[in-house]
Amino acid sequence: MSELITGQRRKPAPCMMPSRARLAFIRIPGAPESPVVELNVGGELYTTTLGTLRKLPGSKLTEMFSSSAKACLDAEGRFFIDRCGTYFGPILEYMRSGQLPTQHIPEVYREAQFYKIKPLIKLLEDMPQIFGEQVARKQFLLQVPGYSENLELMVRLARAEAVAARCSRVLVCLVQNEKDDANCADALRSLEADKRSVVKFGPWKAALDIRDLLDCMNMDIKAQGYQVHYSHNSPLPAKVSDYFYTFSFSWW
């Protein structure tokens, strides 16, 4: 039965291990604790040691495999963790050898946050894929009040207009400062009187580029699975049209 201690991810084999051998992976009060642990992480099987899992104090894995923790076992007696198993491998490899992942960085970063692997989190945040998202783009969007709420409103409006329609259009108004806000006031009142829905972003204090904000909006809506694009064809007078953009959602 030496194939269990391979340290490699594998799918369950057709021939199951005898139940007595499985007992080595189950905590039995008063029985000696096995240093070898078999894990079932979302259906992916891993074999490692308690020393590896407890390597970093304060991590969720250390907490899960402490002597006082209540174990969750699958039907075969393996320790079960209800997370995506695909990205647990890089987490485990880091715990074993300190090796950093080279693929699926955002997904591994998310799992590292769940397991509270703080040294790995810090190292991943220095990588371009995470640095660009966490430090650059998110800090950029924090300067826009109500950004996430306005995106949710845009999606709700688009879905509300999707009945028997191939495309939904949502009008947005982007005002960078108080002066822009005042310039758009009459146009917004006119649209409201015509019962036209408009999602207004701003004003904001930081010097944000409008095109960058539009690209972020487009990117974040697409990340939710929608087919969307924006254009600058506004039905409003020329003096205020620069503040208005149309986001088009395609349904089929």
C-alpha positions as a Markdown table, in Angstrom:
| # | Residue | x | y | z |
|---|---|---|---|---|
| 1 | Met | 0.0 | 0.0 | 0.0 |
| 2 | Ser | 3.0 | 2.3 | -0.4 |
| 3 | Glu | 1.3 | 4.2 | -3.2 |
| 4 | Leu | -0.5 | 6.3 | -0.6 |
| 5 | Ile | 2.6 | 8.2 | 0.5 |
| 6 | Thr | 3.3 | 9.7 | -2.9 |
| 7 | Gly | 2.5 | 13.3 | -2.2 |
| 8 | Gln | 0.8 | 13.6 | -5.6 |
| 9 | Arg | -2.7 | 14.6 | -6.5 |
| 10 | Arg | -4.7 | 11.8 | -8.0 |
| 11 | Lys | -8.2 | 10.7 | -8.7 |
| 12 | Pro | -9.8 | 7.9 | -6.6 |
| 13 | Ala | -8.6 | 4.5 | -7.7 |
| 14 | Pro | -11.1 | 1.9 | -8.7 |
| 15 | Cys | -9.8 | -0.5 | -6.1 |
| 16 | Met | -10.5 | 1.0 | -2.7 |
| 17 | Met | -8.1 | 0.5 | 0.3 |
| 18 | Pro | -9.2 | -2.0 | 2.9 |
| 19 | Ser | -11.0 | -0.4 | 5.8 |
| 20 | Arg | -8.3 | -1.3 | 8.4 |
| 21 | Ala | -5.7 | 0.7 | 6.4 |
| 22 | Arg | -8.0 | 3.6 | 6.3 |
| 23 | Leu | -8.1 | 3.8 | 10.1 |
| 24 | Ala | -4.6 | 5.3 | 10.0 |
| 25 | Phe | -6.1 | 8.5 | 8.8 |
| 26 | Ile | -8.9 | 8.7 | 11.4 |
| 27 | Arg | -8.4 | 10.2 | 14.8 |
| 28 | Ile | -9.4 | 7.7 | 17.4 |
| 29 | Pro | -9.3 | 9.0 | 21.0 |
| 30 | Gly | -6.4 | 7.4 | 22.9 |
| 31 | Ala | -4.8 | 5.9 | 19.8 |
| 32 | Pro | -1.4 | 7.1 | 18.5 |
| 33 | Glu | -1.7 | 9.8 | 15.9 |
| 34 | Ser | -0.5 | 9.0 | 12.4 |
| 35 | Pro | 1.9 | 11.5 | 10.9 |
| 36 | Val | 0.5 | 10.7 | 7.4 |
| 37 | Val | -2.8 | 12.3 | 6.4 |
| 38 | Glu | -5.0 | 11.6 | 3.4 |
| 39 | Leu | -7.1 | 14.5 | 2.3 |
| 40 | Asn | -10.2 | 14.8 | 0.1 |
| 41 | Val | -10.4 | 18.4 | -1.0 |
| 42 | Gly | -13.5 | 18.9 | -3.1 |
| 43 | Gly | -13.1 | 15.4 | -4.7 |
| 44 | Glu | -9.3 | 15.7 | -5.3 |
| 45 | Leu | -7.1 | 13.4 | -3.2 |
| 46 | Tyr | -3.9 | 14.5 | -1.6 |
| 47 | Thr | -1.5 | 12.7 | 0.8 |
| 48 | Thr | 0.8 | 14.7 | 3.2 |
| 49 | Thr | 1.8 | 14.9 | 6.8 |
| 50 | Leu | 0.5 | 16.6 | 9.9 |
| 51 | Gly | 3.7 | 18.4 | 10.2 |
| 52 | Thr | 3.2 | 20.0 | 6.8 |
| 53 | Leu | -0.4 | 21.0 | 7.5 |
| 54 | Arg | 0.5 | 22.5 | 10.9 |
| 55 | Lys | 3.6 | 24.3 | 9.6 |
| 56 | Leu | 2.2 | 27.8 | 9.8 |
| 57 | Pro | 0.7 | 28.8 | 13.2 |
| 58 | Gly | -2.5 | 30.8 | 12.7 |
| 59 | Ser | -3.4 | 29.3 | 9.4 |
| 60 | Lys | -6.8 | 27.6 | 8.9 |
| 61 | Leu | -5.0 | 24.3 | 8.1 |
| 62 | Thr | -3.2 | 24.4 | 11.5 |
| 63 | Glu | -6.6 | 25.1 | 13.1 |
| 64 | Met | -8.3 | 22.3 | 11.2 |
| 65 | Phe | -5.7 | 19.7 | 12.2 |
| 66 | Ser | -5.1 | 20.7 | 15.7 |
| 67 | Ser | -5.7 | 18.1 | 18.4 |
| 68 | Ser | -8.9 | 19.9 | 19.6 |
| 69 | Ala | -10.5 | 20.4 | 16.1 |
| 70 | Lys | -13.4 | 18.3 | 15.1 |
| 71 | Ala | -12.6 | 16.3 | 12.0 |
| 72 | Cys | -14.9 | 16.1 | 9.0 |
| 73 | Leu | -14.4 | 12.7 | 7.2 |
| 74 | Asp | -15.7 | 11.4 | 3.9 |
| 75 | Ala | -17.1 | 7.9 | 3.5 |
| 76 | Glu | -13.7 | 6.4 | 3.1 |
| 77 | Gly | -12.3 | 8.0 | 6.3 |
| 78 | Arg | -10.3 | 10.7 | 4.6 |
| 79 | Phe | -10.2 | 14.2 | 6.0 |
| 80 | Phe | -12.7 | 16.2 | 3.9 |
| 81 | Ile | -12.3 | 19.9 | 3.0 |
| 82 | Asp | -15.2 | 21.4 | 1.1 |
| 83 | Arg | -13.2 | 23.6 | -1.2 |
| 84 | Cys | -12.1 | 23.5 | -4.9 |
| 85 | Gly | -9.4 | 20.8 | -4.9 |
| 86 | Thr | -7.7 | 22.0 | -8.2 |
| 87 | Tyr | -6.0 | 24.9 | -6.5 |
| 88 | Phe | -5.2 | 23.2 | -3.2 |
| 89 | Gly | -2.1 | 21.5 | -4.8 |
| 90 | Pro | -0.2 | 24.7 | -5.1 |
| 91 | Ile | -1.1 | 25.6 | -1.5 |
| 92 | Leu | 0.2 | 22.3 | -0.3 |
| 93 | Glu | 3.4 | 22.5 | -2.4 |
| 94 | Tyr | 4.1 | 25.9 | -0.9 |
| 95 | Met | 3.6 | 24.4 | 2.6 |
| 96 | Arg | 6.0 | 21.6 | 1.8 |
| 97 | Ser | 8.8 | 23.4 | 0.0 |
| 98 | Gly | 8.1 | 27.1 | -0.3 |
| 99 | Gln | 7.6 | 26.8 | -4.0 |
| 100 | Leu | 5.4 | 29.5 | -5.5 |
| 101 | Pro | 2.8 | 28.8 | -8.1 |
| 102 | Thr | 3.3 | 29.9 | -11.7 |
| 103 | Gln | -0.2 | 29.3 | -13.0 |
| 104 | His | -3.7 | 30.3 | -11.9 |
| 105 | Ile | -2.4 | 33.0 | -9.6 |
| 106 | Pro | -5.7 | 34.7 | -8.9 |
| 107 | Glu | -7.4 | 31.4 | -8.0 |
| 108 | Val | -4.5 | 30.3 | -5.8 |
| 109 | Tyr | -4.5 | 33.7 | -4.1 |
| 110 | Arg | -8.2 | 33.3 | -3.3 |
| 111 | Glu | -7.6 | 29.9 | -1.7 |
| 112 | Ala | -4.5 | 31.2 | 0.2 |
| 113 | Gln | -6.8 | 33.8 | 1.7 |
| 114 | Phe | -9.3 | 31.2 | 2.7 |
| 115 | Tyr | -6.7 | 29.0 | 4.4 |
| 116 | Lys | -5.0 | 32.2 | 5.9 |
| 117 | Ile | -1.6 | 31.3 | 4.6 |
| 118 | Lys | -0.2 | 34.8 | 5.3 |
| 119 | Pro | 3.4 | 34.4 | 3.9 |
| 120 | Leu | 2.0 | 33.0 | 0.6 |
| 121 | Ile | -0.6 | 35.8 | 0.5 |
| 122 | Lys | 2.1 | 38.4 | 0.8 |
| 123 | Leu | 4.3 | 36.8 | -1.9 |
| 124 | Leu | 1.4 | 36.5 | -4.3 |
| 125 | Glu | 0.4 | 40.1 | -3.8 |
| 126 | Asp | 3.9 | 41.0 | -5.1 |
| 127 | Met | 3.2 | 39.2 | -8.3 |
| 128 | Pro | 2.0 | 41.3 | -11.3 |
| 129 | Gln | -1.3 | 39.5 | -11.6 |
| 130 | Ile | -2.3 | 40.3 | -8.1 |
| 131 | Phe | -0.5 | 43.6 | -7.6 |
| 132 | Gly | -2.3 | 45.1 | -10.7 |
| 133 | Glu | -5.7 | 44.1 | -9.4 |
| 134 | Gln | -5.3 | 44.6 | -5.7 |
| 135 | Val | -3.1 | 47.6 | -5.5 |
| 136 | Ala | -3.6 | 49.5 | -8.8 |
| 137 | Arg | -7.2 | 48.9 | -10.1 |
| 138 | Lys | -9.0 | 48.4 | -6.8 |
| 139 | Gln | -7.3 | 51.5 | -5.3 |
| 140 | Phe | -8.4 | 53.4 | -8.4 |
| 141 | Leu | -12.0 | 52.2 | -8.0 |
| 142 | Leu | -12.1 | 53.1 | -4.3 |
| 143 | Gln | -12.0 | 56.7 | -5.4 |
| 144 | Val | -15.4 | 56.3 | -7.0 |
| 145 | Pro | -18.2 | 56.5 | -4.4 |
| 146 | Gly | -20.8 | 53.8 | -4.8 |
| 147 | Tyr | -19.0 | 52.0 | -7.6 |
| 148 | Ser | -20.1 | 48.5 | -6.8 |
| 149 | Glu | -23.7 | 49.5 | -5.9 |
| 150 | Asn | -24.0 | 51.4 | -9.3 |
| 151 | Leu | -22.8 | 48.3 | -11.2 |
| 152 | Glu | -25.4 | 46.2 | -9.5 |
| 153 | Leu | -28.1 | 48.8 | -10.4 |
| 154 | Met | -26.9 | 48.7 | -14.1 |
| 155 | Val | -27.3 | 45.0 | -14.2 |
| 156 | Arg | -30.8 | 45.1 | -12.6 |
| 157 | Leu | -31.9 | 47.7 | -15.1 |
| 158 | Ala | -30.6 | 45.7 | -18.0 |
| 159 | Arg | -32.3 | 42.5 | -16.9 |
| 160 | Ala | -35.6 | 44.4 | -16.3 |
| 161 | Glu | -35.6 | 45.5 | -19.9 |
| 162 | Ala | -34.6 | 42.1 | -21.3 |
| 163 | Val | -38.1 | 40.7 | -21.8 |
| 164 | Ala | -38.6 | 39.7 | -25.4 |
| 165 | Ala | -35.6 | 41.8 | -26.4 |
| 166 | Arg | -32.2 | 40.9 | -27.9 |
| 167 | Cys | -30.4 | 43.8 | -26.3 |
| 168 | Ser | -30.9 | 46.1 | -23.3 |
| 169 | Arg | -29.4 | 49.5 | -23.0 |
| 170 | Val | -28.5 | 51.3 | -19.8 |
| 171 | Leu | -27.6 | 55.0 | -19.8 |
| 172 | Val | -24.9 | 56.1 | -17.4 |
| 173 | Cys | -23.8 | 59.6 | -16.4 |
| 174 | Leu | -20.1 | 60.2 | -15.4 |
| 175 | Val | -19.4 | 63.4 | -13.5 |
| 176 | Gln | -15.9 | 64.0 | -12.2 |
| 177 | Asn | -16.5 | 67.1 | -10.1 |
| 178 | Glu | -19.1 | 69.5 | -8.7 |
| 179 | Lys | -19.0 | 71.7 | -11.8 |
| 180 | Asp | -19.8 | 68.7 | -14.0 |
| 181 | Asp | -22.5 | 67.7 | -11.6 |
| 182 | Ala | -24.1 | 71.2 | -11.9 |
| 183 | Asn | -23.8 | 71.1 | -15.7 |
| 184 | Cys | -25.7 | 67.8 | -15.9 |
| 185 | Ala | -28.4 | 68.7 | -13.4 |
| 186 | Asp | -31.0 | 69.9 | -16.0 |
| 187 | Ala | -30.4 | 67.0 | -18.3 |
| 188 | Leu | -30.8 | 64.5 | -15.4 |
| 189 | Arg | -34.1 | 66.2 | -14.4 |
| 190 | Ser | -35.3 | 66.1 | -18.0 |
| 191 | Leu | -34.5 | 62.4 | -18.2 |
| 192 | Glu | -36.3 | 61.7 | -14.9 |
| 193 | Ala | -39.4 | 63.6 | -16.1 |
| 194 | Asp | -39.3 | 61.3 | -19.2 |
| 195 | Lys | -39.1 | 58.3 | -16.9 |
| 196 | Arg | -35.6 | 57.4 | -18.4 |
| 197 | Ser | -33.4 | 55.5 | -16.0 |
| 198 | Val | -29.9 | 56.8 | -15.6 |
| 199 | Val | -27.1 | 55.5 | -13.4 |
| 200 | Lys | -24.9 | 58.3 | -12.2 |
| 201 | Phe | -21.2 | 57.9 | -11.2 |
| 202 | Gly | -19.5 | 60.7 | -9.3 |
| 203 | Pro | -18.5 | 63.2 | -8.5 |
| 204 | Trp | -15.1 | 62.0 | -7.2 |
| 205 | Lys | -12.1 | 63.9 | -5.8 |
| 206 | Ala | -9.2 | 61.9 | -7.3 |
| 207 | Ala | -8.0 | 62.6 | -10.8 |
| 208 | Leu | -9.4 | 59.6 | -12.6 |
| 209 | Asp | -9.5 | 59.2 | -16.3 |
| 210 | Ile | -13.0 | 58.6 | -17.6 |
| 211 | Arg | -11.9 | 56.1 | -20.2 |
| 212 | Asp | -10.2 | 54.0 | -17.5 |
| 213 | Leu | -13.3 | 54.1 | -15.4 |
| 214 | Leu | -15.5 | 53.0 | -18.4 |
| 215 | Asp | -13.0 | 50.1 | -19.1 |
| 216 | Cys | -13.3 | 49.0 | -15.4 |
| 217 | Met | -17.1 | 49.1 | -15.5 |
| 218 | Asn | -17.0 | 47.0 | -18.8 |
| 219 | Met | -14.5 | 44.5 | -17.3 |
| 220 | Asp | -16.4 | 44.0 | -14.1 |
| 221 | Ile | -19.8 | 43.5 | -15.8 |
| 222 | Lys | -18.2 | 41.0 | -18.2 |
| 223 | Ala | -16.7 | 39.2 | -15.3 |
| 224 | Gln | -20.2 | 38.4 | -14.1 |
| 225 | Gly | -20.9 | 36.6 | -17.4 |
| 226 | Tyr | -22.7 | 39.3 | -19.3 |
| 227 | Gln | -22.0 | 40.3 | -22.9 |
| 228 | Val | -21.7 | 44.1 | -22.8 |
| 229 | His | -20.0 | 47.0 | -24.5 |
| 230 | Tyr | -20.3 | 50.8 | -24.1 |
| 231 | Ser | -20.6 | 53.6 | -26.6 |
| 232 | His | -20.7 | 57.4 | -26.6 |
| 233 | Asn | -23.9 | 57.9 | -28.6 |
| 234 | Ser | -26.0 | 60.0 | -26.3 |
| 235 | Pro | -29.5 | 61.2 | -27.1 |
| 236 | Leu | -28.8 | 64.5 | -25.2 |
| 237 | Pro | -27.8 | 67.9 | -26.4 |
| 238 | Ala | -24.1 | 68.4 | -27.3 |
| 239 | Lys | -23.3 | 70.6 | -24.3 |
| 240 | Val | -23.9 | 67.7 | -21.9 |
| 241 | Ser | -23.5 | 64.6 | -24.2 |
| 242 | Asp | -19.9 | 64.2 | -23.1 |
| 243 | Tyr | -21.1 | 63.1 | -19.7 |
| 244 | Phe | -23.4 | 60.3 | -20.9 |
| 245 | Tyr | -22.6 | 56.8 | -22.2 |
| 246 | Thr | -24.7 | 53.8 | -23.2 |
| 247 | Phe | -23.9 | 50.3 | -22.0 |
| 248 | Ser | -25.5 | 47.7 | -24.3 |
| 249 | Phe | -26.2 | 44.2 | -22.9 |
| 250 | Ser | -26.7 | 41.4 | -25.5 |
| 251 | Trp | -28.8 | 38.5 | -24.5 |
| 252 | Trp | -28.8 | 36.3 | -27.6 |
